[in-house]
Coordinates of C-alpha atoms and ligand atoms in Angstrom, one line a residue:
M1 CA 39.5 27.4 15.9
K2 CA 35.9 28.3 16.5
Q3 CA 33.5 26.0 18.2
F4 CA 30.3 24.7 16.7
K5 CA 27.0 25.7 18.3
T6 CA 25.7 23.1 20.6
E7 CA 23.0 21.7 18.4
S8 CA 25.4 21.5 15.5
K9 CA 27.8 19.6 17.7
R10 CA 25.1 17.2 18.5
L11 CA 24.2 16.6 14.9
L12 CA 27.9 16.1 14.1
D13 CA 28.2 13.5 16.7
M14 CA 25.2 11.8 15.1
M15 CA 26.9 11.9 11.8
A16 CA 30.2 10.6 13.1
N17 CA 28.4 7.6 14.7
S18 CA 26.1 7.0 11.8
I19 CA 27.2 3.5 11.1
Y20 CA 23.6 2.3 11.4
T21 CA 22.3 4.6 8.8
N22 CA 22.6 4.7 5.1
T23 CA 25.8 6.8 4.7
D24 CA 25.3 6.7 0.9
I25 CA 23.1 9.7 1.1
F26 CA 25.9 12.2 1.8
L27 CA 26.4 12.5 -1.9
R28 CA 22.7 13.2 -2.5
E29 CA 22.8 15.9 0.1
L30 CA 25.8 17.7 -1.2
I31 CA 24.6 17.4 -4.8
S32 CA 21.2 18.8 -3.7
N33 CA 23.0 21.8 -2.0
A34 CA 25.0 22.4 -5.2
S35 CA 21.8 22.3 -7.3
D36 CA 20.2 24.8 -4.9
A37 CA 23.2 27.1 -5.3
L38 CA 22.9 26.9 -9.1
D39 CA 19.2 27.7 -8.8
K40 CA 20.0 30.7 -6.7
R41 CA 22.6 32.0 -9.1
H42 CA 20.1 31.5 -11.9
I43 CA 17.3 33.4 -10.1
M44 CA 19.7 36.3 -9.2
S45 CA 20.7 36.5 -12.8
L46 CA 17.1 37.1 -13.8
T47 CA 16.9 40.3 -11.8
D48 CA 20.5 41.5 -11.6
T49 CA 22.0 41.8 -15.1
S50 CA 25.5 42.0 -13.7
I51 CA 25.2 38.4 -12.6
I52 CA 25.8 35.9 -15.4
E53 CA 25.3 32.2 -15.4
S54 CA 28.1 30.2 -16.9
D55 CA 27.2 26.7 -18.0
P56 CA 25.8 25.6 -14.7
A57 CA 27.1 22.2 -13.7
I58 CA 28.1 20.0 -10.8
R59 CA 31.3 18.1 -10.9
I60 CA 32.6 15.2 -8.9
D61 CA 36.2 14.2 -8.7
V62 CA 37.9 11.4 -6.9
D63 CA 41.5 11.1 -5.9
K64 CA 41.7 7.6 -4.6
K65 CA 45.4 7.7 -3.6
N66 CA 44.8 10.7 -1.3
R67 CA 41.4 9.6 -0.3
I68 CA 39.7 12.7 -1.5
I69 CA 36.3 13.4 -3.1
T70 CA 35.5 16.9 -4.3
I71 CA 32.1 18.2 -5.3
S72 CA 32.2 21.5 -7.2
D73 CA 29.5 23.8 -8.4
N74 CA 29.5 27.1 -10.2
G75 CA 26.5 28.3 -8.3
V76 CA 26.0 31.3 -6.1
G77 CA 28.8 30.7 -3.7
M78 CA 29.2 31.9 -0.1
N79 CA 31.1 34.9 1.4
K80 CA 32.8 34.8 4.7
Q81 CA 29.7 35.7 6.7
E82 CA 27.6 33.1 4.9
L83 CA 30.2 30.4 5.5
E84 CA 30.0 31.3 9.2
D85 CA 26.3 31.5 9.3
N86 CA 25.4 28.5 7.2
L87 CA 28.1 26.0 8.1
G88 CA 29.1 27.1 11.6
T89 CA 25.6 26.5 12.9
I90 CA 22.9 24.2 11.8
A91 CA 19.4 25.4 11.7
K92 CA 19.2 29.1 12.2
S93 CA 15.6 28.4 13.3
G94 CA 17.0 26.2 16.0
S95 CA 14.4 23.6 15.2
F96 CA 16.8 20.7 15.8
D97 CA 16.5 21.0 19.5
F98 CA 12.8 20.3 19.5
K99 CA 13.5 16.8 20.4
K100 CA 16.5 16.2 22.5
D101 CA 16.2 12.5 23.1
L102 CA 16.1 10.9 19.7
D103 CA 16.8 7.2 19.9
K104 CA 19.0 5.4 17.4
K105 CA 16.1 4.4 15.3
E106 CA 14.7 7.9 15.1
E107 CA 18.1 9.3 14.2
A108 CA 18.4 6.8 11.4
D109 CA 14.9 7.7 10.2
I110 CA 15.7 11.4 10.2
I111 CA 19.0 11.0 8.4
G112 CA 17.7 8.4 6.0
Q113 CA 14.5 10.0 5.0
F114 CA 15.0 13.7 5.2
G115 CA 18.8 14.0 5.2
V116 CA 20.6 16.5 7.3
G117 CA 22.2 18.6 4.6
F118 CA 25.7 19.6 4.6
Y119 CA 26.6 17.9 7.8
S120 CA 26.1 14.5 6.3
A121 CA 29.5 15.0 4.7
F122 CA 30.9 14.0 8.1
M123 CA 29.3 10.6 7.7
V124 CA 32.1 9.6 5.3
A125 CA 34.7 12.3 5.9
G126 CA 36.8 12.9 9.0
S127 CA 37.5 16.4 7.8
V128 CA 35.9 18.7 5.3
E129 CA 36.9 21.9 3.4
V130 CA 34.6 24.3 1.7
L131 CA 36.2 26.7 -0.7
S132 CA 33.8 29.3 -1.9
K133 CA 33.6 32.5 -3.8
K134 CA 30.3 34.4 -3.9
V135 CA 29.1 35.8 -7.2
N136 CA 30.3 39.3 -7.9
E137 CA 32.5 39.4 -4.9
D138 CA 36.3 39.5 -5.1
K139 CA 37.5 37.3 -2.3
A140 CA 37.3 33.6 -1.8
Y141 CA 37.3 31.9 1.6
L142 CA 38.2 28.5 2.9
W143 CA 36.1 26.9 5.6
S144 CA 37.6 23.8 7.2
S145 CA 36.7 21.5 10.0
N146 CA 37.7 18.2 11.5
M147 CA 34.5 18.1 13.5
E148 CA 36.0 19.5 16.7
G149 CA 35.5 23.1 15.5
Y150 CA 36.0 25.1 12.3
D151 CA 38.2 27.8 10.7
I152 CA 37.6 30.3 8.1
K153 CA 40.5 31.8 6.1
A154 CA 40.9 34.0 3.1
S155 CA 41.9 31.9 0.1
N156 CA 42.1 31.9 -3.7
K157 CA 39.6 30.7 -6.3
D158 CA 39.3 31.8 -9.9
D159 CA 35.6 31.3 -10.6
Y160 CA 32.4 31.8 -8.6
G161 CA 31.0 28.9 -6.8
T162 CA 31.9 26.3 -4.2
V163 CA 34.2 23.3 -4.0
I164 CA 33.6 20.9 -1.2
T165 CA 36.5 18.6 -0.3
L166 CA 35.9 15.4 1.7
H167 CA 38.8 13.6 3.3
V168 CA 37.3 10.1 3.4
K169 CA 37.6 8.1 6.5
K170 CA 39.6 4.9 6.7
N171 CA 37.7 1.6 6.7
T172 CA 36.5 0.4 10.0
K173 CA 35.1 -3.0 11.1
E174 CA 31.6 -1.8 10.7
K175 CA 31.9 0.3 7.6
K176 CA 33.8 0.2 4.4
Y177 CA 34.4 3.8 3.4
D178 CA 36.7 2.8 0.6
Q179 CA 33.7 2.1 -1.6
Y180 CA 33.2 5.9 -1.9
L181 CA 36.6 6.3 -3.5
D182 CA 35.5 4.1 -6.4
G183 CA 34.4 6.1 -9.4
S184 CA 31.9 3.6 -10.6
E185 CA 30.4 3.3 -7.1
L186 CA 29.9 7.1 -7.0
R187 CA 28.4 7.1 -10.5
S188 CA 25.8 4.6 -9.4
L189 CA 25.0 6.6 -6.3
V190 CA 24.4 9.6 -8.6
K191 CA 22.2 7.5 -10.8
K192 CA 20.3 6.2 -7.9
Y193 CA 19.7 9.3 -5.9
S194 CA 20.3 12.3 -8.1
D195 CA 19.4 11.1 -11.6
F196 CA 16.8 13.8 -12.1
I197 CA 18.7 16.8 -10.8
R198 CA 18.1 19.5 -13.4
Y199 CA 21.8 20.3 -13.9
P200 CA 24.4 18.1 -15.4
I201 CA 26.4 16.1 -12.8
Q202 CA 29.7 15.4 -14.4
M203 CA 32.6 13.0 -13.7
M204 CA 35.8 12.2 -15.5
A205 CA 35.7 8.8 -17.1
E206 CA 37.9 6.7 -19.3
T207 CA 36.7 5.8 -22.7
Y208 CA 38.2 4.6 -25.9
K209 CA 38.4 6.8 -28.9
P210 CA 39.6 6.0 -32.4
A211 CA 43.3 6.9 -32.6
D212 CA 43.7 6.7 -36.3
N213 CA 41.9 5.7 -39.5
E214 CA 42.9 2.0 -39.2
G215 CA 40.6 1.2 -36.3
K216 CA 43.1 1.6 -33.5
T217 CA 41.8 3.1 -30.3
E218 CA 43.3 4.9 -27.4
K219 CA 42.3 5.4 -23.9
V220 CA 41.2 8.9 -23.1
E221 CA 39.8 10.7 -20.0
E222 CA 36.7 12.7 -20.7
L223 CA 34.1 14.6 -18.8
Q224 CA 30.8 12.7 -18.8
T225 CA 27.4 13.7 -17.7
I226 CA 26.0 11.0 -15.5
N227 CA 22.4 12.0 -14.7
S228 CA 19.6 12.1 -17.2
M229 CA 18.3 15.4 -15.8
T230 CA 14.7 15.3 -16.6
P231 CA 12.4 12.8 -14.9
I232 CA 9.6 11.6 -17.0
W233 CA 7.0 12.8 -14.5
K234 CA 8.3 16.4 -14.9
K235 CA 8.0 16.3 -18.6
N236 CA 5.0 17.8 -20.4
K237 CA 2.3 15.2 -20.8
K238 CA 2.1 15.9 -24.5
D239 CA 5.8 15.0 -24.9
I240 CA 5.4 11.6 -23.4
T241 CA 4.2 8.7 -25.4
E242 CA 2.1 5.8 -24.0
E243 CA 5.2 3.7 -24.7
D244 CA 7.4 6.0 -22.6
Y245 CA 5.0 5.7 -19.7
N246 CA 4.8 1.9 -20.0
N247 CA 8.6 1.5 -20.3
F248 CA 9.3 3.6 -17.3
Y249 CA 6.9 1.5 -15.3
M250 CA 8.1 -1.8 -16.6
Q251 CA 11.7 -0.9 -16.0
E252 CA 11.2 0.5 -12.5
Y253 CA 9.1 -2.3 -11.3
F254 CA 10.4 -5.2 -13.2
D255 CA 6.9 -6.0 -14.4
Y256 CA 6.7 -7.7 -17.8
Q257 CA 3.1 -6.5 -18.2
K258 CA 2.0 -3.1 -19.0
P259 CA 0.3 -1.2 -16.2
L260 CA -3.5 -1.2 -16.2
K261 CA -3.7 2.5 -15.6
K262 CA -1.4 5.5 -15.2
I263 CA -2.3 8.6 -13.2
H264 CA 0.0 11.6 -14.1
Y265 CA -0.9 14.9 -12.5
K266 CA 0.3 18.0 -10.9
V267 CA -1.1 19.7 -7.8
E268 CA -0.4 23.3 -7.0
G269 CA -1.3 24.9 -3.7
N270 CA -0.5 24.3 -0.1
T271 CA 1.5 21.2 -0.9
S272 CA 2.6 21.3 -4.5
Y273 CA 3.7 18.1 -6.1
T274 CA 3.8 16.1 -9.3
A275 CA 2.9 12.5 -9.3
L276 CA 3.1 9.7 -11.8
L277 CA 1.2 6.7 -10.4
Y278 CA 0.4 3.3 -11.8
I279 CA -2.0 0.6 -11.1
P280 CA -0.5 -2.7 -12.1
S281 CA -2.5 -5.0 -14.3
Q282 CA -1.7 -8.1 -12.2
R283 CA -1.2 -8.7 -8.6
P284 CA 2.4 -9.3 -7.6
F285 CA 2.8 -12.9 -6.6
N286 CA 3.9 -11.9 -3.1
Y287 CA 1.3 -9.1 -2.7
Y288 CA -0.5 -10.5 0.3
T289 CA 2.7 -11.4 2.1
S290 CA 5.1 -9.4 4.2
D291 CA 7.7 -9.6 1.4
Y292 CA 5.7 -7.2 -0.7
K293 CA 7.3 -3.8 -0.9
L294 CA 5.2 -0.7 -1.3
G295 CA 6.0 0.8 -4.7
L296 CA 5.8 4.5 -4.1
K297 CA 8.9 6.6 -4.3
L298 CA 9.2 10.0 -2.8
Y299 CA 11.3 12.8 -4.4
S300 CA 11.8 16.3 -3.5
R301 CA 12.4 18.6 -6.5
G302 CA 13.8 15.7 -8.4
V303 CA 16.0 14.5 -5.6
F304 CA 15.3 11.0 -4.5
I305 CA 14.3 10.8 -0.8
K306 CA 13.0 7.3 -0.2
D307 CA 11.5 4.1 -1.5
E308 CA 8.4 2.5 -0.1
A309 CA 7.1 5.8 1.1
E310 CA 4.3 4.5 3.2
E311 CA 3.8 8.0 4.7
I312 CA 2.3 9.3 1.5
V313 CA -0.4 6.8 0.7
S314 CA -2.9 4.9 2.7
D315 CA -2.4 1.2 3.3
Y316 CA -5.5 0.3 1.4
F317 CA -4.0 1.7 -1.8
R318 CA -0.7 -0.1 -1.3
F319 CA -1.0 -1.7 -4.8
V320 CA -0.2 1.7 -6.4
R321 CA 3.3 2.2 -7.7
G322 CA 5.0 5.3 -8.9
V323 CA 6.6 8.5 -8.0
V324 CA 5.5 11.5 -5.9
D325 CA 7.8 14.5 -6.3
S326 CA 7.1 17.4 -4.0
D327 CA 8.4 20.9 -4.1
D328 CA 7.7 21.5 -0.5
I329 CA 9.2 18.6 1.4
S330 CA 12.5 19.7 2.8
L331 CA 15.4 17.4 2.6
N332 CA 16.7 19.0 5.6
I333 CA 15.6 18.8 9.2
S334 CA 16.8 22.3 9.7
R335 CA 13.4 23.3 8.5
E336 CA 10.6 22.5 10.9
I337 CA 10.2 18.7 11.0
L338 CA 6.7 19.2 12.5
Q339 CA 5.9 21.2 9.4
Q340 CA 7.1 18.3 7.4
D341 CA 4.8 16.1 9.2
Y342 CA 1.9 18.3 8.4
Q343 CA 3.1 18.5 4.8
M344 CA 3.3 14.8 4.6
K345 CA -0.2 14.4 5.9
N346 CA -1.5 16.8 3.3
L347 CA 0.4 15.0 0.7
K348 CA -1.1 11.7 1.7
K349 CA -4.6 13.1 1.8
S350 CA -4.1 14.4 -1.7
V351 CA -2.5 11.3 -3.1
D352 CA -5.3 9.1 -1.6
K353 CA -7.9 11.4 -3.1
K354 CA -6.4 11.2 -6.6
I355 CA -6.2 7.5 -6.5
K356 CA -9.7 7.2 -5.3
S357 CA -11.1 9.4 -8.1
A358 CA -9.0 7.6 -10.7
L359 CA -10.5 4.3 -9.5
E360 CA -14.0 5.8 -9.5
N361 CA -13.4 7.0 -13.0
M362 CA -12.3 3.6 -14.2
L363 CA -15.3 2.0 -12.5
E364 CA -17.6 4.3 -14.3
K365 CA -15.9 4.5 -17.7
Q366 CA -13.8 1.4 -18.2
R367 CA -15.8 -1.3 -16.4
D368 CA -13.8 -4.2 -17.9
D369 CA -10.5 -2.7 -16.7
Y370 CA -12.0 -2.0 -13.3
E371 CA -13.2 -5.6 -13.0
K372 CA -9.7 -6.8 -13.9
F373 CA -8.3 -4.5 -11.3
F374 CA -10.8 -5.7 -8.8
D375 CA -9.9 -9.3 -9.4
S376 CA -6.3 -8.5 -8.5
F377 CA -6.8 -6.0 -5.7
G378 CA -10.4 -6.1 -4.6
Q379 CA -9.6 -8.0 -1.5
Q380 CA -7.2 -5.2 -0.4
L381 CA -10.1 -2.7 -0.7
K382 CA -12.3 -4.9 1.3
Y383 CA -9.7 -5.3 4.0
G384 CA -9.3 -1.5 4.0
C385 CA -13.0 -1.1 4.6
Y386 CA -13.0 -3.7 7.4
D387 CA -9.8 -2.5 9.0
Q388 CA -9.9 -0.3 12.1
F389 CA -13.6 -1.1 12.7
G390 CA -14.6 0.4 9.4
A391 CA -12.9 3.8 9.9
N392 CA -12.3 4.1 6.1
K393 CA -15.5 2.5 4.9
D394 CA -16.9 5.8 3.5
V395 CA -13.8 6.2 1.4
L396 CA -13.9 2.7 0.0
I397 CA -17.3 1.3 0.1
D398 CA -18.3 2.4 -3.4
L399 CA -15.2 0.9 -4.9
I400 CA -16.2 -2.5 -3.7
M401 CA -18.0 -5.1 -5.8
F402 CA -19.4 -8.5 -5.3
K403 CA -20.4 -11.1 -7.8
S404 CA -24.2 -11.5 -7.7
S405 CA -26.8 -14.1 -8.7
K406 CA -28.4 -11.8 -11.2
E407 CA -25.9 -12.4 -14.0
D408 CA -23.0 -13.9 -12.1
K409 CA -21.3 -10.6 -12.7
Y410 CA -19.8 -8.0 -10.4
V411 CA -22.1 -5.4 -9.0
T412 CA -21.4 -2.5 -6.7
L413 CA -23.5 -2.0 -3.6
K414 CA -25.0 1.1 -5.2
E415 CA -26.1 -0.9 -8.2
Y416 CA -27.5 -3.7 -6.0
V417 CA -29.5 -1.3 -4.0
S418 CA -30.9 0.5 -7.0
N419 CA -32.0 -2.9 -8.4
M420 CA -33.7 -3.9 -5.2
K421 CA -37.3 -5.0 -5.4
E422 CA -39.9 -2.6 -4.0
D423 CA -40.7 -4.7 -1.0
Q424 CA -37.1 -5.7 -0.3
K425 CA -35.7 -4.4 2.9
D426 CA -32.4 -6.1 3.1
I427 CA -29.3 -6.7 1.0
Y428 CA -29.2 -10.5 0.6
Y429 CA -25.9 -12.4 0.5
A430 CA -24.8 -16.0 0.8
S431 CA -21.3 -17.1 1.8
G432 CA -19.5 -20.1 0.5
E433 CA -16.2 -21.2 -1.0
S434 CA -17.1 -20.4 -4.5
V435 CA -19.9 -19.2 -6.7
E436 CA -20.6 -22.8 -7.7
V437 CA -20.9 -24.0 -4.2
I438 CA -23.2 -21.1 -3.2
K439 CA -25.5 -21.7 -6.2
Q440 CA -26.0 -25.2 -5.0
L441 CA -27.0 -24.2 -1.5
P442 CA -30.6 -25.3 -0.6
Q443 CA -31.4 -21.9 0.7
M444 CA -30.7 -20.2 -2.6
E445 CA -33.7 -21.7 -4.4
K446 CA -36.5 -20.0 -2.7
V447 CA -34.8 -16.5 -2.7
M448 CA -34.1 -16.9 -6.4
D449 CA -37.7 -18.0 -7.0
K450 CA -39.0 -14.9 -5.3
G451 CA -36.8 -12.9 -7.7
Y452 CA -34.3 -11.4 -5.3
E453 CA -30.7 -10.8 -6.2
V454 CA -28.1 -12.4 -3.9
L455 CA -24.5 -11.3 -3.5
Y456 CA -22.0 -14.1 -3.5
F457 CA -19.6 -13.8 -0.6
T458 CA -16.6 -15.9 -1.7
D459 CA -13.8 -14.0 0.0
N460 CA -13.0 -14.8 3.6
V461 CA -13.2 -11.2 4.5
D462 CA -16.7 -10.6 3.0
E463 CA -18.9 -11.6 5.9
F464 CA -16.6 -10.0 8.5
L465 CA -16.7 -6.9 6.4
T466 CA -20.5 -6.7 6.5
S467 CA -20.5 -7.5 10.2
I468 CA -18.5 -4.3 10.6
I469 CA -20.2 -2.0 8.2
R470 CA -23.7 -3.5 8.8
E471 CA -25.6 -1.6 6.1
Y472 CA -25.4 0.3 2.9
N473 CA -27.7 3.2 2.2
E474 CA -29.7 2.2 5.3
K475 CA -30.2 -1.2 3.9
P476 CA -28.9 -3.9 6.3
F477 CA -27.0 -6.9 5.0
K478 CA -28.7 -10.2 5.6
S479 CA -27.4 -13.6 5.0
I480 CA -29.9 -15.9 3.3
L481 CA -28.2 -18.7 5.3
S482 CA -29.0 -17.4 8.8
G483 CA -31.7 -15.8 10.7
D484 CA -35.2 -15.1 9.5
L485 CA -35.6 -13.8 6.0
D486 CA -39.2 -12.8 6.4
L487 CA -40.0 -13.7 2.8
D488 CA -43.3 -15.2 3.5
T489 CA -46.8 -13.8 3.0
K490 CA -49.3 -13.6 5.8
E491 CA -51.0 -16.7 4.7
E492 CA -47.8 -18.7 4.4
K493 CA -46.9 -17.6 7.9
E494 CA -50.2 -18.8 9.3
E495 CA -49.7 -22.1 7.5
L496 CA -46.3 -22.6 9.0
E497 CA -47.6 -21.9 12.5
K498 CA -50.3 -24.5 12.1
K499 CA -47.7 -27.1 10.9
Q500 CA -45.4 -26.2 13.8
E501 CA -48.2 -26.7 16.2
A502 CA -49.0 -30.1 14.7
S503 CA -45.4 -31.3 14.7
K504 CA -44.5 -30.1 18.2
D505 CA -43.7 -33.6 19.6
F506 CA -41.9 -34.7 16.4
I507 CA -39.6 -31.6 16.6
E508 CA -39.1 -32.2 20.3
K509 CA -38.0 -35.7 19.6
I510 CA -35.4 -34.6 17.0
K511 CA -34.1 -31.9 19.4
E512 CA -33.6 -34.5 22.0
V513 CA -31.7 -36.8 19.7
L514 CA -29.5 -34.0 18.4
K515 CA -29.2 -32.1 21.7
D516 CA -25.4 -32.2 21.8
K517 CA -25.1 -31.1 18.2
V518 CA -27.6 -28.3 17.4
N519 CA -28.9 -25.4 19.4
D520 CA -32.4 -25.6 17.9
V521 CA -34.6 -27.5 15.4
K522 CA -37.4 -25.8 13.6
L523 CA -39.6 -26.0 10.6
S524 CA -38.8 -23.5 8.0
T525 CA -40.1 -22.1 4.7
R526 CA -36.7 -21.2 3.6
L527 CA -36.3 -24.4 1.6
K528 CA -37.9 -25.6 -1.6
S529 CA -36.7 -28.9 -3.0
H530 CA -34.3 -29.8 -0.2
P531 CA -35.3 -31.5 3.0
V532 CA -33.0 -29.7 5.5
C533 CA -30.4 -27.1 5.9
L534 CA -28.2 -25.8 8.7
A535 CA -28.7 -22.2 9.7
S536 CA -27.1 -20.0 12.3
D537 CA -28.4 -16.9 13.9
D538 CA -27.6 -13.4 12.6
S539 CA -24.7 -12.5 14.7
F540 CA -22.1 -15.2 13.8
S541 CA -22.3 -17.5 10.8
I542 CA -21.1 -20.9 10.0
E543 CA -18.9 -19.5 7.2
M544 CA -17.3 -17.1 9.7
E545 CA -16.7 -20.1 12.0
K546 CA -14.9 -21.9 9.1
V547 CA -12.7 -18.9 8.3
L548 CA -11.6 -18.6 12.0
K549 CA -11.0 -22.3 12.1
Q550 CA -8.5 -21.8 9.1
L551 CA -6.8 -19.3 11.3
N552 CA -6.6 -21.8 14.1
Q553 CA -9.2 -20.0 16.2
D554 CA -11.7 -22.6 17.0
N555 CA -13.0 -21.2 20.3
V556 CA -15.9 -19.3 18.6
K557 CA -18.7 -21.4 17.2
A558 CA -21.8 -20.4 15.3
N559 CA -25.2 -21.4 16.8
R560 CA -26.4 -24.3 14.7
I561 CA -30.1 -24.4 13.9
L562 CA -31.4 -27.4 12.0
E563 CA -34.2 -26.3 9.7
I564 CA -36.5 -28.8 8.2
N565 CA -38.7 -28.3 5.2
P566 CA -42.2 -29.3 6.1
D567 CA -43.2 -29.4 2.4
H568 CA -40.8 -32.1 1.6
E569 CA -41.7 -35.7 1.3
L570 CA -39.0 -36.8 3.7
Y571 CA -40.6 -34.7 6.4
T572 CA -44.0 -36.3 5.7
A573 CA -42.5 -39.8 5.8
M574 CA -40.5 -39.3 8.9
K575 CA -43.4 -37.7 10.7
K576 CA -45.6 -40.6 9.8
E577 CA -43.0 -43.0 11.2
F578 CA -42.9 -41.0 14.4
D579 CA -46.7 -40.7 14.7
E580 CA -46.9 -44.5 14.3
G581 CA -44.7 -44.8 17.4
N582 CA -41.5 -45.9 15.7
D583 CA -38.0 -44.7 16.7
I584 CA -36.7 -42.0 14.4
S585 CA -33.4 -41.4 16.1
E586 CA -31.3 -42.9 13.3
Y587 CA -33.1 -40.7 10.8
A588 CA -32.6 -37.6 12.8
D589 CA -28.9 -38.3 12.9
L590 CA -28.8 -38.8 9.2
L591 CA -30.8 -35.7 8.6
Y592 CA -28.3 -33.7 10.6
D593 CA -25.3 -35.3 8.8
Q594 CA -26.9 -34.3 5.4
A595 CA -27.3 -30.8 6.6
L596 CA -23.6 -30.7 7.6
L597 CA -22.5 -32.0 4.2
I598 CA -24.6 -29.4 2.4
A599 CA -23.1 -26.6 4.5
G600 CA -19.6 -27.8 3.6
L601 CA -18.9 -28.9 7.1
P602 CA -17.3 -32.2 8.1
I603 CA -19.5 -34.9 9.5
E604 CA -18.5 -36.1 12.9
D605 CA -18.5 -39.9 12.1
P606 CA -18.2 -40.6 8.4
V607 CA -17.8 -44.3 8.9
S608 CA -21.0 -44.7 10.8
Y609 CA -22.8 -42.3 8.3
A610 CA -21.7 -44.5 5.4
K611 CA -22.9 -47.6 7.3
R612 CA -26.3 -46.2 8.0
I613 CA -26.7 -45.1 4.4
S614 CA -25.7 -48.6 3.2
D615 CA -28.3 -50.2 5.6
L616 CA -30.9 -47.9 4.2
M617 CA -30.0 -48.8 0.7
I618 CA -30.2 -52.5 1.4
K619 CA -33.6 -52.0 3.0
A620 CA -34.8 -50.0 0.1
M621 CA -33.7 -52.7 -2.4
H622 CA -35.3 -55.6 -0.6
Ligands
ADP1 P1 19.8 23.5 3.9 O1 20.4 23.3 2.5 O2 18.7 22.6 4.1 O3 19.6 24.9 4.2 P2 22.5 22.6 4.7 O4 23.1 22.3 6.0 O5 22.6 21.6 3.6 O6 21.0 23.0 4.9 O7 23.2 23.9 4.1 C1 23.2 25.1 4.9 C2 23.3 26.3 4.0 O8 24.6 26.3 3.5 C3 22.4 26.2 2.8 O9 21.1 26.7 3.1 C4 23.1 27.1 1.8 O10 22.8 28.5 2.0 C5 24.6 26.9 2.2 N1 25.2 26.0 1.2 C6 25.4 24.7 1.4 N2 26.1 24.2 0.3 C7 26.2 25.2 -0.6 C8 26.8 25.3 -1.9 N3 27.3 24.2 -2.5 N4 26.8 26.5 -2.4 C9 26.3 27.6 -1.8 N5 25.7 27.5 -0.6 C10 25.7 26.3 0.0

């Protein structure tokens, strides 16, 4: 008996102890090898007329009693030397030893995602035989191994090709190997992992056939093809109807609604692949939870590799579902895994790019659809922009929209900026729970009067997003609720200064009353018909404070600035009261409570507030 090369031995050990990994994939691996062998025979037959193809097929047989599974193909086959070279040692390139200290998890990842080819047979079989006859050669050979080492002997086989015999392990506590001796189980594995292999994968199955003309039936064994062979994404676009596309999506993703958009394309080049991607028309109910599963599947030449293939799409496009089928991703780690990494990165870049341009296209040409999409997944794009301190903002910023005061419709930032008034320096926004709430804000009136467009920030992420990206097209974002808007003319400014001068003591008094509650009190020209509002400075807003409070982070507080409208009657009346030497403390408190209410913040002592209001009402009615 010959010994395996060291790295093969190590891989075999991995296989034997693979109870933590998905052992199902052994079948996929062996079928994929068989399919490759059929490919090779086909390709040889194209140039060598002496080589003939004979109904290429892969066949699986199960002998439950003797615990045997065989996988046969009539592909190219292997001669003695090839059996020795290919199966005696893994990885002629020796790339498996690039990483000697894989931990259990990494092992599981390698086996699960990329497969390890032929050796995965040892995940379910204690011993394996490979009987093979190379095309146009006379002799057949039998390779056999019980994992300790291997033998190669001359043998007999009628036709060209390979038969792999697995002696299935007995059940253990951790693993039930018996399942693989069940025909229907194997059939469903073929369906799941190898449905789209181009050659028929056949198994014997029992069916009932009419036995006579009187309706009697009899049980017969018959060879059935299990796989459907052509995946929809590999078909010619013109042979696929809209209904085919929709059905495939709805079946695959259990969605009862048609997808909003499909993206079917093929890329040739460094990393060649075909992709069929879908944008759902509604957001899955668990989308923003950890239960949501990424809907991208990775195939390699029609062979299923993995679900939830997060390595081929950026997280901000995680709503996309579908299939990516690459010609270049190896199922086998015997090819450079580093190269695979590089391939994966390329693939991801390319997939991201395609999704982006499909969305841009939709935004430009199917605005209604895009807005529908944005209602479902817009938040995701905003998070993508905000995430990692805005690392991906350039990719995503033009896909983002906000509702605006102009027509209460969505606008992109590009559209906003192109609509800006000549003298407008900033992009104005206002945050609040809903469009309705924002419209009622006292600060809105004046800005609207001056004819400026205001973006409605109703998502929690909005303000945080602008605090990260700061500007668009060199136009800074500015909240109309905080900081100085600088909307006034020179005359208006001088006017305000005069008033400020004249009401110095009055303001000081209010500051003193509210000293524990607000950071500053000032007169402002921000307001029109409302007497007060609460503002914050530019860096951190009251809305952001609210959001963080929801997340149980109440250690950061916005600076509160009470702004009083000097053109309001209430100001005039209160100032008169003060100038006449009366105490205005109660009124100052009420003013502050009103400002809190308008800002959507809780008032500190509602009972006392109600009492003070009642007192005032009684006074007024006397
Ligand atoms: P990989 O397929 O990635 O090269 P494997 O370990 O699965 O790695 O197989 C090693 C080699 O053995 C293959 O490259 C192929 O040359 C040969 N081989 C495996 N299975 C078959 C088969 N059914 N028919 C012909 N050759 C095979």
